[in-house]
Amino acid sequence: MRPFRVYDSMTRQVRRFAPIAPPRVGLYVCGLTPYAPAHIGHGRTFVVFDVVVRALRRWGYRVFYVQNVTNLDDKLIARAAAEEDDPLELAQRHFAGYLRSMDRLGVRSVNYYPFATDYVPEILAQVRELIDRKVAYVARDGSVYFEVAKFPRFGALSGQNVSALQPGARVEVDERKRSPEDFVIWKAATPGEPSWESPWGPGRPGWHIEDTAMTGRLLGARYDLHGAGLDLIFPHHEAEIAISESATGEVPMVNYWMHSGFVTMTGEKMSKSIGNVASLEESIDEYGAGVLRFYYLNAHYRSPVDFEPGKSLAEAREAYRRLAGPSDRIADLVERDGPERSGDPLPPELAAAADELVDRLDATLAEDFNTREAIALLFGWTRRVGEAGVALDHLNGEGLEAIAAPYDWGREVLGLFERAPATRSGAWATVVPLLLEARARARTRGDYAEADRIRDQLTAAGVRLEDRADGTRWEFADTG
RNA sequence: GCCGAGGUGGCAGAAUGGUUAAUGCGACGGACUGCAGAUCCGUUUCCUGGGGGUUCGAUUCCCUCCCUCGGCUCCA
């Protein structure tokens, strides 16, 4: 196992990571409430933790990655009511869309996506435990609240001092609570909404306790790493800590807290409730998964990132195209000639440099997952490959493999440099080469009007041509 | 008000108590091309919010102020 360091939000410092039971690592990331399509802010968080898991697995840790699905809550119910749909089915549908986006993005590291509604027994057991321990109370309508005053450490993660909070700053004061900062762990049922029987009457789980019930069951009372977007620190993660540590007596609930930064939309937080969201699915459609991942990983995961429609991803596309150039060409050559192709060997100093670079890439990521620095190193490699004047076309299979090593690392850990499977598939794969042949003949006989007509038509159809010494390459303009 | 995250070139965005502050985009020049695009090479001295302090030396550490964003019970 390679040692690494990670910024822990609780202690606010970069700490050496030590798992509870190496090589196993328990990771829990707060997933989403699938009441609407995912936006690119969600994409950032889940790509970030995907890279964390990819890296850890490469380094020899055995990660069990759980990401929950809040498939029942107020917003889901409200949205379902507006659309005259069943909330659980609505959640199921949006979750399927989310999974599709994640798959396209190359996020396949999650081991298990538990649904909140599948953990009602665990939730009820925790509610019971908290009542027994007198840190939760039953309100007159049958709702159960956690009494924050009984948990003095509340606020430690966010630095909030509970007494300094402004009750009702944004949400109306609820008179069922003993104190405004108390939060609901079991909600009394409203007629017409999904509900479960409980000793306190029919109801449904509160948001915060879903996570602790799941982690208690799946990862234990204490586990290694908890991740999520920065916006969940308060109150959600504070509440998780309060519930879990009160119910189990095990402290701390989690050893390391990782929070990824926001994506703002031209300066303002991107949020479903504000409505200033850029669709994840549409962004992938327009720019390709590689460009999205590059965009996310091109900044440190804790830095805020500002998204400007039409600009941010366009710039990322230009940069990523350059970065991936040699990787694409190598893949083309291997695809055409096979891995055993004959040719010149790679100069030994370049082969050694490739190995050395892979070490540096691992070391860079092991320092709080500095993906931007890793990308800078990869750019250095792309430049070096160009500078050395290495004619990739003339290298033998072994040489190509050696020179590709840093890009292979990028594919394994960052999820970049995946070739879009659509690029050479389907009818296009037959038709485009035919047109290219016709264009080549036209060029040979000097009929440039015809050659340009073909190129223009293909461009209009979304196919980008690249005339090279060894022929004309083509790709879809919108795939990364 | 309280808490948190930020402020680095035209733009995006890293890093470090110390030679010319990475890398990319853009721009400019060149190579290649029938042309264009793409690609490749080169150039891009003047950039660390303001003010103090510590230090031989601060972008980095400390204090203070200003600004932006977020949280203060919906949020990735």
Coordinates of C-alpha atoms (C1' of nucleotides) in Angstrom, one line a residue:
Chain A
M1 CA 0.0 0.0 0.0
R2 CA 1.3 3.4 -1.0
P3 CA 1.1 5.9 1.8
F4 CA -0.9 9.1 1.0
R5 CA -2.0 12.2 2.7
V6 CA -5.4 13.8 2.6
Y7 CA -7.0 17.0 3.8
D8 CA -9.4 16.2 6.6
S9 CA -12.2 18.7 7.1
M10 CA -12.6 17.9 10.7
T11 CA -9.0 18.7 11.8
R12 CA -8.5 21.2 8.9
Q13 CA -5.2 19.8 8.0
V14 CA -3.5 17.5 5.5
R15 CA -3.1 14.2 7.4
R16 CA -1.4 10.9 6.6
F17 CA -4.1 8.3 5.9
A18 CA -4.2 5.3 8.2
P19 CA -7.1 2.8 7.6
I20 CA -8.7 1.1 10.6
A21 CA -8.2 -2.4 9.2
P22 CA -5.7 -2.2 6.3
P23 CA -5.8 -2.9 3.5
R24 CA -9.5 -2.4 3.7
V25 CA -11.0 1.1 3.4
G26 CA -14.6 1.9 4.1
L27 CA -15.8 4.9 2.1
Y28 CA -19.2 6.5 2.2
V29 CA -20.2 9.3 -0.1
C30 CA -23.5 11.2 0.1
G31 CA -25.2 10.5 -3.1
L32 CA -28.0 12.6 -4.5
T33 CA -31.7 12.9 -4.1
P34 CA -32.9 11.9 -7.5
Y35 CA -35.9 14.2 -8.1
A36 CA -34.4 15.9 -11.1
P37 CA -31.7 15.2 -13.7
A38 CA -28.1 15.6 -12.4
H39 CA -26.2 18.8 -13.1
I40 CA -22.5 19.3 -13.7
G41 CA -22.0 20.2 -10.0
H42 CA -23.0 16.7 -9.1
G43 CA -20.7 15.3 -11.7
R44 CA -17.7 17.0 -10.1
T45 CA -18.2 15.5 -6.7
F46 CA -18.7 12.0 -8.1
V47 CA -15.8 12.2 -10.5
V48 CA -13.6 13.5 -7.7
F49 CA -14.4 10.5 -5.4
D50 CA -14.1 8.2 -8.4
V51 CA -10.5 9.3 -8.8
V52 CA -9.9 8.9 -5.1
V53 CA -11.1 5.3 -5.2
R54 CA -9.3 4.5 -8.5
A55 CA -6.0 5.8 -6.9
L56 CA -6.5 3.9 -3.7
R57 CA -7.2 0.7 -5.5
R58 CA -4.2 1.2 -7.6
W59 CA -2.1 1.7 -4.5
G60 CA -3.2 -1.6 -3.0
Y61 CA -6.1 -0.6 -0.7
R62 CA -9.3 -2.6 -0.9
V63 CA -12.0 0.0 -0.9
F64 CA -15.6 -0.7 -0.2
Y65 CA -17.3 2.4 -1.7
V66 CA -20.9 3.0 -0.6
Q67 CA -23.0 5.8 -2.1
N68 CA -26.5 6.2 -0.8
V69 CA -29.6 7.2 -2.7
T70 CA -32.1 9.4 -0.9
N71 CA -35.1 8.0 -2.7
L72 CA -37.7 9.6 -0.5
D73 CA -37.8 13.1 0.9
D74 CA -39.9 16.3 0.9
K75 CA -38.7 17.5 -2.5
L76 CA -39.2 14.1 -4.1
I77 CA -42.8 14.0 -2.7
A78 CA -43.5 17.6 -3.8
R79 CA -42.1 16.9 -7.3
A80 CA -44.0 13.7 -7.6
A81 CA -47.2 15.4 -6.5
A82 CA -46.7 18.1 -9.1
E83 CA -46.2 15.5 -11.8
E84 CA -48.9 13.2 -10.5
D85 CA -46.4 10.5 -10.2
D86 CA -45.4 8.1 -7.4
P87 CA -42.4 9.5 -5.5
L88 CA -40.5 6.2 -5.3
E89 CA -41.0 5.6 -9.1
L90 CA -39.9 9.2 -9.8
A91 CA -36.8 8.6 -7.8
Q92 CA -36.1 5.3 -9.5
R93 CA -36.4 6.9 -12.9
H94 CA -34.0 9.8 -12.1
F95 CA -31.6 7.4 -10.5
A96 CA -31.5 5.4 -13.7
G97 CA -30.6 8.5 -15.6
Y98 CA -28.0 9.4 -13.0
L99 CA -26.4 5.9 -13.4
R100 CA -26.4 6.3 -17.1
S101 CA -24.5 9.6 -16.8
M102 CA -22.1 8.1 -14.4
D103 CA -21.4 5.2 -16.7
R104 CA -20.8 7.5 -19.6
L105 CA -18.4 9.5 -17.4
G106 CA -16.5 6.4 -16.5
V107 CA -17.6 6.4 -12.9
R108 CA -17.8 2.7 -12.1
S109 CA -16.1 2.6 -8.8
V110 CA -19.1 2.5 -6.5
N111 CA -19.6 -0.9 -4.9
Y112 CA -23.1 -0.4 -3.6
Y113 CA -25.9 2.1 -4.0
P114 CA -28.2 1.6 -1.0
F115 CA -31.7 3.1 -1.1
A116 CA -33.0 4.8 1.9
T117 CA -36.3 3.0 1.9
D118 CA -34.5 -0.3 2.1
Y119 CA -33.1 0.6 5.5
V120 CA -36.3 1.5 7.5
P121 CA -35.7 -1.3 10.1
E122 CA -32.2 0.0 10.8
I123 CA -33.5 3.6 10.9
L124 CA -36.3 2.7 13.4
A125 CA -33.7 0.8 15.5
Q126 CA -31.5 3.9 15.6
V127 CA -34.5 6.2 16.5
R128 CA -35.4 3.8 19.3
E129 CA -31.8 3.8 20.6
L130 CA -31.7 7.6 20.6
I131 CA -35.0 7.9 22.4
D132 CA -33.8 5.3 25.0
R133 CA -30.6 7.3 25.5
K134 CA -32.8 10.4 26.0
V135 CA -31.1 12.4 23.2
A136 CA -34.2 12.3 21.1
Y137 CA -37.9 13.1 21.9
V138 CA -41.3 12.4 20.4
A139 CA -43.2 15.5 19.4
R140 CA -47.0 15.6 19.8
D141 CA -47.6 14.8 16.2
G142 CA -45.5 11.6 16.3
S143 CA -42.4 13.1 14.8
V144 CA -39.1 12.3 16.5
Y145 CA -36.5 15.0 17.0
F146 CA -32.8 14.8 17.9
E147 CA -32.1 17.1 20.8
V148 CA -29.0 19.0 19.8
A149 CA -28.4 20.3 23.3
K150 CA -27.6 16.7 24.4
F151 CA -24.7 16.6 22.0
P152 CA -22.1 19.2 23.0
R153 CA -19.8 18.5 20.1
F154 CA -22.4 19.5 17.6
G155 CA -20.8 22.1 15.3
A156 CA -17.3 20.8 15.5
L157 CA -17.0 19.9 11.9
S158 CA -18.3 23.2 10.5
G159 CA -16.9 25.4 13.2
Q160 CA -20.4 26.5 14.0
N161 CA -21.4 27.6 17.4
V162 CA -25.0 26.5 17.9
S163 CA -25.9 29.3 20.2
A164 CA -24.7 31.8 17.5
L165 CA -26.9 30.4 14.8
Q166 CA -29.8 32.6 13.7
P167 CA -32.9 30.6 14.2
G168 CA -35.2 31.1 11.3
A169 CA -32.6 32.8 9.1
R170 CA -34.0 31.0 6.1
V171 CA -36.4 28.4 7.4
E172 CA -39.4 29.0 9.5
V173 CA -39.2 28.1 13.2
D174 CA -41.0 24.9 13.9
E175 CA -43.0 25.0 17.1
R176 CA -43.0 21.3 17.5
K177 CA -39.3 21.4 18.4
R178 CA -38.0 22.1 21.9
S179 CA -35.2 24.1 20.4
P180 CA -34.8 25.5 16.9
E181 CA -31.6 23.6 16.2
D182 CA -33.2 20.2 16.8
F183 CA -33.6 18.2 13.7
V184 CA -36.1 15.6 12.7
I185 CA -35.1 11.9 12.5
W186 CA -38.6 10.5 12.0
K187 CA -41.4 12.4 10.3
A188 CA -45.0 11.8 11.2
A189 CA -46.9 10.7 8.1
T190 CA -49.0 13.1 6.0
P191 CA -52.0 11.4 4.4
G192 CA -51.2 10.3 0.9
E193 CA -47.5 10.0 1.3
P194 CA -45.5 6.8 1.6
S195 CA -45.2 5.8 5.3
W196 CA -44.1 3.0 7.5
E197 CA -45.5 1.8 10.8
S198 CA -43.5 2.7 13.9
P199 CA -44.0 2.8 17.7
W200 CA -44.7 6.5 17.4
G201 CA -47.2 6.1 14.6
P202 CA -46.9 6.0 10.9
G203 CA -44.1 8.1 9.4
R204 CA -41.0 8.1 7.3
P205 CA -37.3 8.6 7.9
G206 CA -35.7 12.0 8.3
W207 CA -32.9 12.8 6.0
H208 CA -29.9 12.7 8.3
I209 CA -30.6 9.4 9.9
E210 CA -30.8 7.5 6.6
D211 CA -27.1 7.8 6.2
T212 CA -26.2 6.8 9.7
A213 CA -28.5 3.8 9.5
M214 CA -26.8 2.7 6.3
T215 CA -23.3 3.3 7.4
G216 CA -23.9 1.5 10.7
R217 CA -25.1 -1.5 8.8
L218 CA -22.7 -1.5 5.9
L219 CA -19.5 0.1 7.3
G220 CA -19.8 -0.2 11.0
A221 CA -20.0 2.3 13.9
R222 CA -16.6 3.6 12.9
Y223 CA -15.2 3.7 9.4
D224 CA -12.4 5.3 7.5
L225 CA -13.5 8.0 5.1
H226 CA -16.6 10.1 4.4
G227 CA -16.9 12.3 1.4
A228 CA -19.4 14.7 -0.1
G229 CA -19.8 18.1 -1.5
L230 CA -18.9 21.0 0.7
D231 CA -22.6 22.1 1.0
L232 CA -23.4 19.1 3.2
I233 CA -21.1 19.9 6.0
F234 CA -23.8 21.8 7.9
P235 CA -26.1 20.6 9.0
H236 CA -26.1 17.2 7.4
H237 CA -22.7 15.9 8.4
E238 CA -23.0 17.4 11.9
A239 CA -26.3 15.6 12.3
E240 CA -24.8 12.4 11.1
I241 CA -22.0 12.6 13.7
A242 CA -24.5 13.5 16.4
I243 CA -26.8 10.6 15.6
S244 CA -24.2 8.0 15.1
E245 CA -21.9 8.8 18.0
S246 CA -24.9 9.2 20.3
A247 CA -26.5 6.0 19.2
T248 CA -23.4 3.8 19.2
G249 CA -21.2 5.5 21.7
E250 CA -18.4 4.9 19.2
V251 CA -16.2 8.0 18.6
P252 CA -15.4 9.2 16.1
M253 CA -17.9 7.9 13.6
V254 CA -15.4 8.5 10.8
N255 CA -11.7 9.2 10.7
Y256 CA -11.3 11.4 7.7
W257 CA -13.8 13.8 6.1
M258 CA -13.3 14.9 2.5
H259 CA -15.3 17.6 0.9
S260 CA -15.2 18.6 -2.7
G261 CA -15.6 22.3 -3.7
F262 CA -18.5 23.8 -5.5
V263 CA -19.2 24.4 -9.1
T264 CA -20.6 27.9 -9.4
M265 CA -22.5 29.1 -12.4
T266 CA -21.0 32.4 -13.5
G267 CA -20.3 33.3 -9.9
E268 CA -23.3 31.8 -8.2
K269 CA -23.7 28.4 -6.6
M270 CA -25.2 25.9 -9.1
S271 CA -28.2 24.4 -7.4
K272 CA -31.4 22.7 -8.4
S273 CA -33.4 24.9 -6.1
I274 CA -32.0 28.1 -7.7
G275 CA -32.5 26.7 -11.2
N276 CA -29.1 27.8 -12.6
V277 CA -28.0 24.4 -13.5
A278 CA -26.2 23.0 -16.5
S279 CA -27.3 19.5 -17.3
L280 CA -24.7 16.8 -16.9
E281 CA -26.2 14.6 -19.6
E282 CA -26.3 17.4 -22.2
S283 CA -22.8 18.5 -21.4
I284 CA -21.6 15.0 -22.0
D285 CA -23.6 14.9 -25.2
E286 CA -22.0 18.1 -26.4
Y287 CA -18.4 17.8 -25.3
G288 CA -17.8 14.1 -24.4
A289 CA -17.0 12.5 -21.2
G290 CA -13.3 13.0 -21.5
V291 CA -13.6 16.7 -21.7
L292 CA -15.9 16.8 -18.6
R293 CA -13.5 14.7 -16.6
F294 CA -10.6 16.9 -17.7
Y295 CA -12.5 20.0 -16.7
Y296 CA -13.2 18.6 -13.3
L297 CA -9.7 17.3 -12.6
N298 CA -8.0 20.4 -14.0
A299 CA -8.6 22.1 -10.7
H300 CA -7.8 20.9 -7.2
Y301 CA -10.9 19.1 -5.8
R302 CA -11.2 21.6 -2.9
S303 CA -11.0 24.7 -5.0
P304 CA -14.2 26.4 -6.1
V305 CA -14.7 26.1 -9.9
D306 CA -16.7 28.6 -11.9
F307 CA -18.6 27.3 -14.8
E308 CA -19.3 29.6 -17.7
P309 CA -21.7 28.1 -20.3
G310 CA -20.1 27.8 -23.7
K311 CA -16.7 28.9 -22.4
S312 CA -15.4 26.6 -19.7
L313 CA -15.9 23.3 -21.5
A314 CA -14.8 24.8 -24.8
E315 CA -11.5 25.7 -23.3
A316 CA -11.2 22.3 -21.6
R317 CA -11.8 20.7 -24.9
E318 CA -8.9 22.6 -26.6
A319 CA -6.6 21.7 -23.7
Y320 CA -7.7 18.1 -23.5
R321 CA -7.3 17.6 -27.3
R322 CA -3.7 18.7 -27.0
L323 CA -3.1 16.6 -23.9
A324 CA -4.6 13.5 -25.5
G325 CA -3.0 13.8 -28.9
P326 CA -0.1 11.3 -28.5
S327 CA -2.3 8.9 -26.6
D328 CA -4.9 8.9 -29.5
R329 CA -2.2 8.4 -32.1
I330 CA -0.7 5.5 -30.3
A331 CA -4.1 3.9 -29.9
D332 CA -4.6 4.4 -33.7
L333 CA -1.3 2.7 -34.5
V334 CA -1.8 -0.2 -32.2
E335 CA -5.3 -0.6 -33.4
R336 CA -4.1 -0.7 -37.0
D337 CA -1.0 -2.8 -36.6
G338 CA -1.4 -4.7 -33.4
P339 CA 0.8 -4.5 -30.3
E340 CA 3.6 -6.5 -31.9
R341 CA 4.1 -4.0 -34.8
S342 CA 7.7 -3.7 -36.0
G343 CA 9.6 -0.5 -36.1
D344 CA 12.3 1.4 -34.2
P345 CA 12.9 1.0 -30.5
L346 CA 12.1 3.9 -28.2
P347 CA 15.3 5.8 -27.2
P348 CA 16.2 4.3 -23.7
E349 CA 16.3 7.7 -22.0
L350 CA 12.7 8.3 -23.0
A351 CA 11.6 4.9 -21.8
A352 CA 13.3 5.6 -18.5
A353 CA 11.7 9.0 -18.3
A354 CA 8.3 7.4 -18.8
D355 CA 8.8 5.1 -15.8
E356 CA 10.0 7.9 -13.7
L357 CA 7.0 10.0 -14.6
V358 CA 4.6 7.3 -13.6
D359 CA 6.2 7.3 -10.2
R360 CA 5.9 11.1 -9.9
L361 CA 2.3 10.9 -11.0
D362 CA 1.5 8.5 -8.1
A363 CA 3.5 10.6 -5.7
T364 CA 1.6 13.8 -6.8
L365 CA -1.8 12.2 -6.3
A366 CA -0.7 10.8 -3.0
E367 CA -0.4 14.4 -1.8
D368 CA -4.1 15.2 -1.2
F369 CA -5.1 14.1 -4.7
N370 CA -3.5 17.0 -6.7
T371 CA -5.0 16.1 -10.0
R372 CA -4.2 19.5 -11.5
E373 CA -0.5 18.9 -10.8
A374 CA -0.7 15.4 -12.3
I375 CA -2.3 16.9 -15.4
A376 CA 0.5 19.5 -15.7
L377 CA 3.0 16.6 -15.6
L378 CA 1.1 14.8 -18.3
F379 CA 1.2 18.0 -20.4
G380 CA 4.9 18.0 -19.9
W381 CA 5.0 14.4 -21.3
T382 CA 2.9 15.4 -24.3
R383 CA 5.3 18.2 -24.9
R384 CA 8.3 16.1 -24.4
V385 CA 7.1 13.5 -26.9
G386 CA 6.6 16.2 -29.4
E387 CA 9.9 18.0 -28.6
A388 CA 12.0 14.8 -28.9
G389 CA 10.8 14.6 -32.4
V390 CA 9.9 11.0 -31.8
A391 CA 8.0 9.8 -34.9
L392 CA 5.4 7.7 -33.3
D393 CA 4.7 6.2 -36.7
H394 CA 8.1 4.6 -36.8
L395 CA 8.2 3.1 -33.3
N396 CA 7.8 -0.6 -32.7
G397 CA 5.1 -2.0 -30.5
E398 CA 7.2 -2.1 -27.4
G399 CA 8.3 1.5 -27.9
L400 CA 4.7 2.6 -28.2
E401 CA 3.8 0.7 -25.1
A402 CA 6.6 2.4 -23.2
I403 CA 5.8 5.9 -24.4
A404 CA 2.1 5.3 -23.6
A405 CA 2.8 4.4 -19.9
P406 CA 2.0 7.9 -18.5
Y407 CA -1.2 8.0 -20.5
D408 CA -2.1 4.5 -19.3
W409 CA -1.7 5.9 -15.8
G410 CA -4.0 8.7 -16.7
R411 CA -6.6 6.3 -18.0
E412 CA -6.4 4.0 -14.9
V413 CA -6.5 6.7 -12.3
L414 CA -8.0 9.9 -13.8
G415 CA -10.2 8.1 -16.2
L416 CA -8.9 10.2 -19.1
F417 CA -7.8 9.0 -22.5
E418 CA -10.6 6.6 -23.0
R419 CA -11.5 6.4 -26.6
A420 CA -15.1 7.2 -27.4
P421 CA -16.5 3.9 -28.5
A422 CA -18.8 5.7 -31.0
T423 CA -15.9 7.2 -32.9
R424 CA -15.5 4.3 -35.3
S425 CA -18.6 2.4 -34.9
G426 CA -21.8 1.9 -36.9
A427 CA -22.5 3.0 -40.4
W428 CA -20.1 5.9 -40.0
A429 CA -17.2 3.5 -39.9
T430 CA -18.0 2.3 -43.5
V431 CA -19.3 5.5 -45.0
V432 CA -16.8 8.0 -43.8
P433 CA -13.7 6.1 -45.2
L434 CA -15.5 5.8 -48.6
L435 CA -16.0 9.5 -48.7
L436 CA -12.4 10.0 -47.6
E437 CA -11.3 7.9 -50.5
A438 CA -13.4 9.9 -52.9
R439 CA -11.9 13.1 -51.5
A440 CA -8.4 11.7 -51.8
R441 CA -9.0 10.9 -55.5
A442 CA -10.4 14.4 -56.1
R443 CA -7.4 15.9 -54.5
T444 CA -5.1 13.8 -56.5
R445 CA -6.6 15.0 -59.8
G446 CA -6.7 18.5 -58.5
D447 CA -10.5 18.8 -58.2
Y448 CA -10.3 20.8 -55.0
A449 CA -13.8 22.1 -55.3
E450 CA -15.1 18.5 -55.0
A451 CA -12.6 17.7 -52.2
D452 CA -13.8 20.7 -50.2
R453 CA -17.4 19.9 -50.8
I454 CA -16.9 16.5 -49.3
R455 CA -15.0 18.0 -46.3
D456 CA -17.6 20.7 -45.8
Q457 CA -20.4 18.1 -45.8
L458 CA -18.7 15.9 -43.4
T459 CA -17.9 18.9 -41.1
A460 CA -21.5 19.9 -41.2
A461 CA -22.4 16.3 -40.2
G462 CA -20.1 16.6 -37.2
V463 CA -17.1 14.7 -38.6
R464 CA -13.8 16.5 -38.2
L465 CA -11.0 15.6 -40.7
E466 CA -7.3 15.8 -40.1
D467 CA -5.0 15.5 -43.1
R468 CA -1.8 13.9 -42.0
A469 CA 1.3 12.7 -43.8
D470 CA 0.1 9.1 -43.6
G471 CA -3.5 9.8 -44.7
T472 CA -6.6 11.4 -43.4
R473 CA -7.8 10.8 -39.9
W474 CA -11.4 11.5 -38.8
E475 CA -13.3 11.7 -35.6
F476 CA -16.6 13.1 -34.4
A477 CA -16.1 16.7 -33.5
D478 CA -18.2 16.4 -30.3
T479 CA -16.4 13.5 -28.7
G480 CA -13.6 14.0 -26.3
Chain B
rG1 C1' -24.2 39.1 12.9
rC2 C1' -21.7 34.1 13.4
rC3 C1' -19.1 30.1 10.6
rG4 C1' -16.6 28.3 6.3
rA5 C1' -14.2 28.6 1.4
rG6 C1' -11.6 31.7 -1.8
rG7 C1' -8.8 36.5 -4.1
rU8 C1' -2.3 34.4 -8.4
rG9 C1' -0.9 37.0 -15.9
rG10 C1' -5.9 38.7 -21.1
rC11 C1' -8.4 33.9 -19.3
rA12 C1' -8.3 29.0 -16.6
rG13 C1' -5.4 27.3 -12.7
rA14 C1' -1.0 24.9 -9.5
rA15 C1' 3.1 25.4 -6.3
rU16 C1' 6.8 27.1 -2.8
rG17 C1' 10.1 30.7 3.5
rG18 C1' 15.0 31.7 -1.5
rU19 C1' 17.8 31.1 -8.7
rU20 C1' 13.7 33.5 -14.6
rA21 C1' 6.0 31.7 -9.9
rA22 C1' 4.2 25.4 -13.1
rU23 C1' 0.9 23.9 -16.7
rG24 C1' -2.9 24.9 -20.2
rC25 C1' -6.1 28.3 -23.1
rG26 C1' -5.7 32.6 -25.9
rA27 C1' -2.3 35.7 -28.8
rC28 C1' 1.9 36.1 -32.0
rG29 C1' 5.7 33.8 -35.2
rG30 C1' 7.2 29.3 -37.8
rA31 C1' 6.8 24.1 -39.8
rC32 C1' 3.3 21.0 -42.4
rU33 C1' -1.0 21.7 -46.2
rG34 C1' -3.4 23.0 -53.0
rC35 C1' -6.2 25.8 -49.2
rA36 C1' -8.4 25.6 -44.5
rG37 C1' -8.7 23.1 -40.1
rA38 C1' -6.2 20.0 -37.0
rU39 C1' -1.3 18.8 -35.5
rC40 C1' 3.9 20.0 -34.1
rC41 C1' 7.8 23.7 -32.7
rG42 C1' 9.0 28.5 -30.7
rU43 C1' 7.8 33.3 -28.3
rU44 C1' 4.5 35.5 -24.7
rU45 C1' 10.2 40.4 -19.9
rC46 C1' 5.6 43.6 -17.0
rC47 C1' 0.8 38.5 -12.7
rU48 C1' 0.4 36.5 -6.0
rG49 C1' -6.4 41.9 -3.3
rG50 C1' -4.7 46.6 0.1
rG51 C1' -1.8 47.9 4.5
rG52 C1' 1.3 46.5 8.5
rG53 C1' 4.6 42.8 11.0
rU54 C1' 8.2 38.5 11.6
rU55 C1' 12.7 37.3 8.4
rC56 C1' 18.9 38.2 5.3
rG57 C1' 14.7 37.0 2.1
rA58 C1' 7.3 36.5 2.1
rU59 C1' 3.1 34.8 -3.0
rU60 C1' 4.0 31.3 1.3
rC61 C1' 4.0 32.6 8.4
rC62 C1' 1.3 36.4 11.8
rC63 C1' -2.1 40.7 12.4
rU64 C1' -5.5 43.9 10.1
rC65 C1' -8.7 45.7 6.3
rC66 C1' -11.2 45.1 1.6
rC67 C1' -13.7 42.1 -2.0
rU68 C1' -16.3 37.4 -3.9
rC69 C1' -18.8 33.0 -3.0
rG70 C1' -21.2 29.6 0.3
rG71 C1' -23.6 27.9 5.1
rC72 C1' -26.8 29.4 9.4
rU73 C1' -31.7 23.4 9.2
rC74 C1' -33.6 21.9 0.8
rC75 C1' -28.6 21.2 -1.5
rA76 C1' -23.0 17.3 -4.7

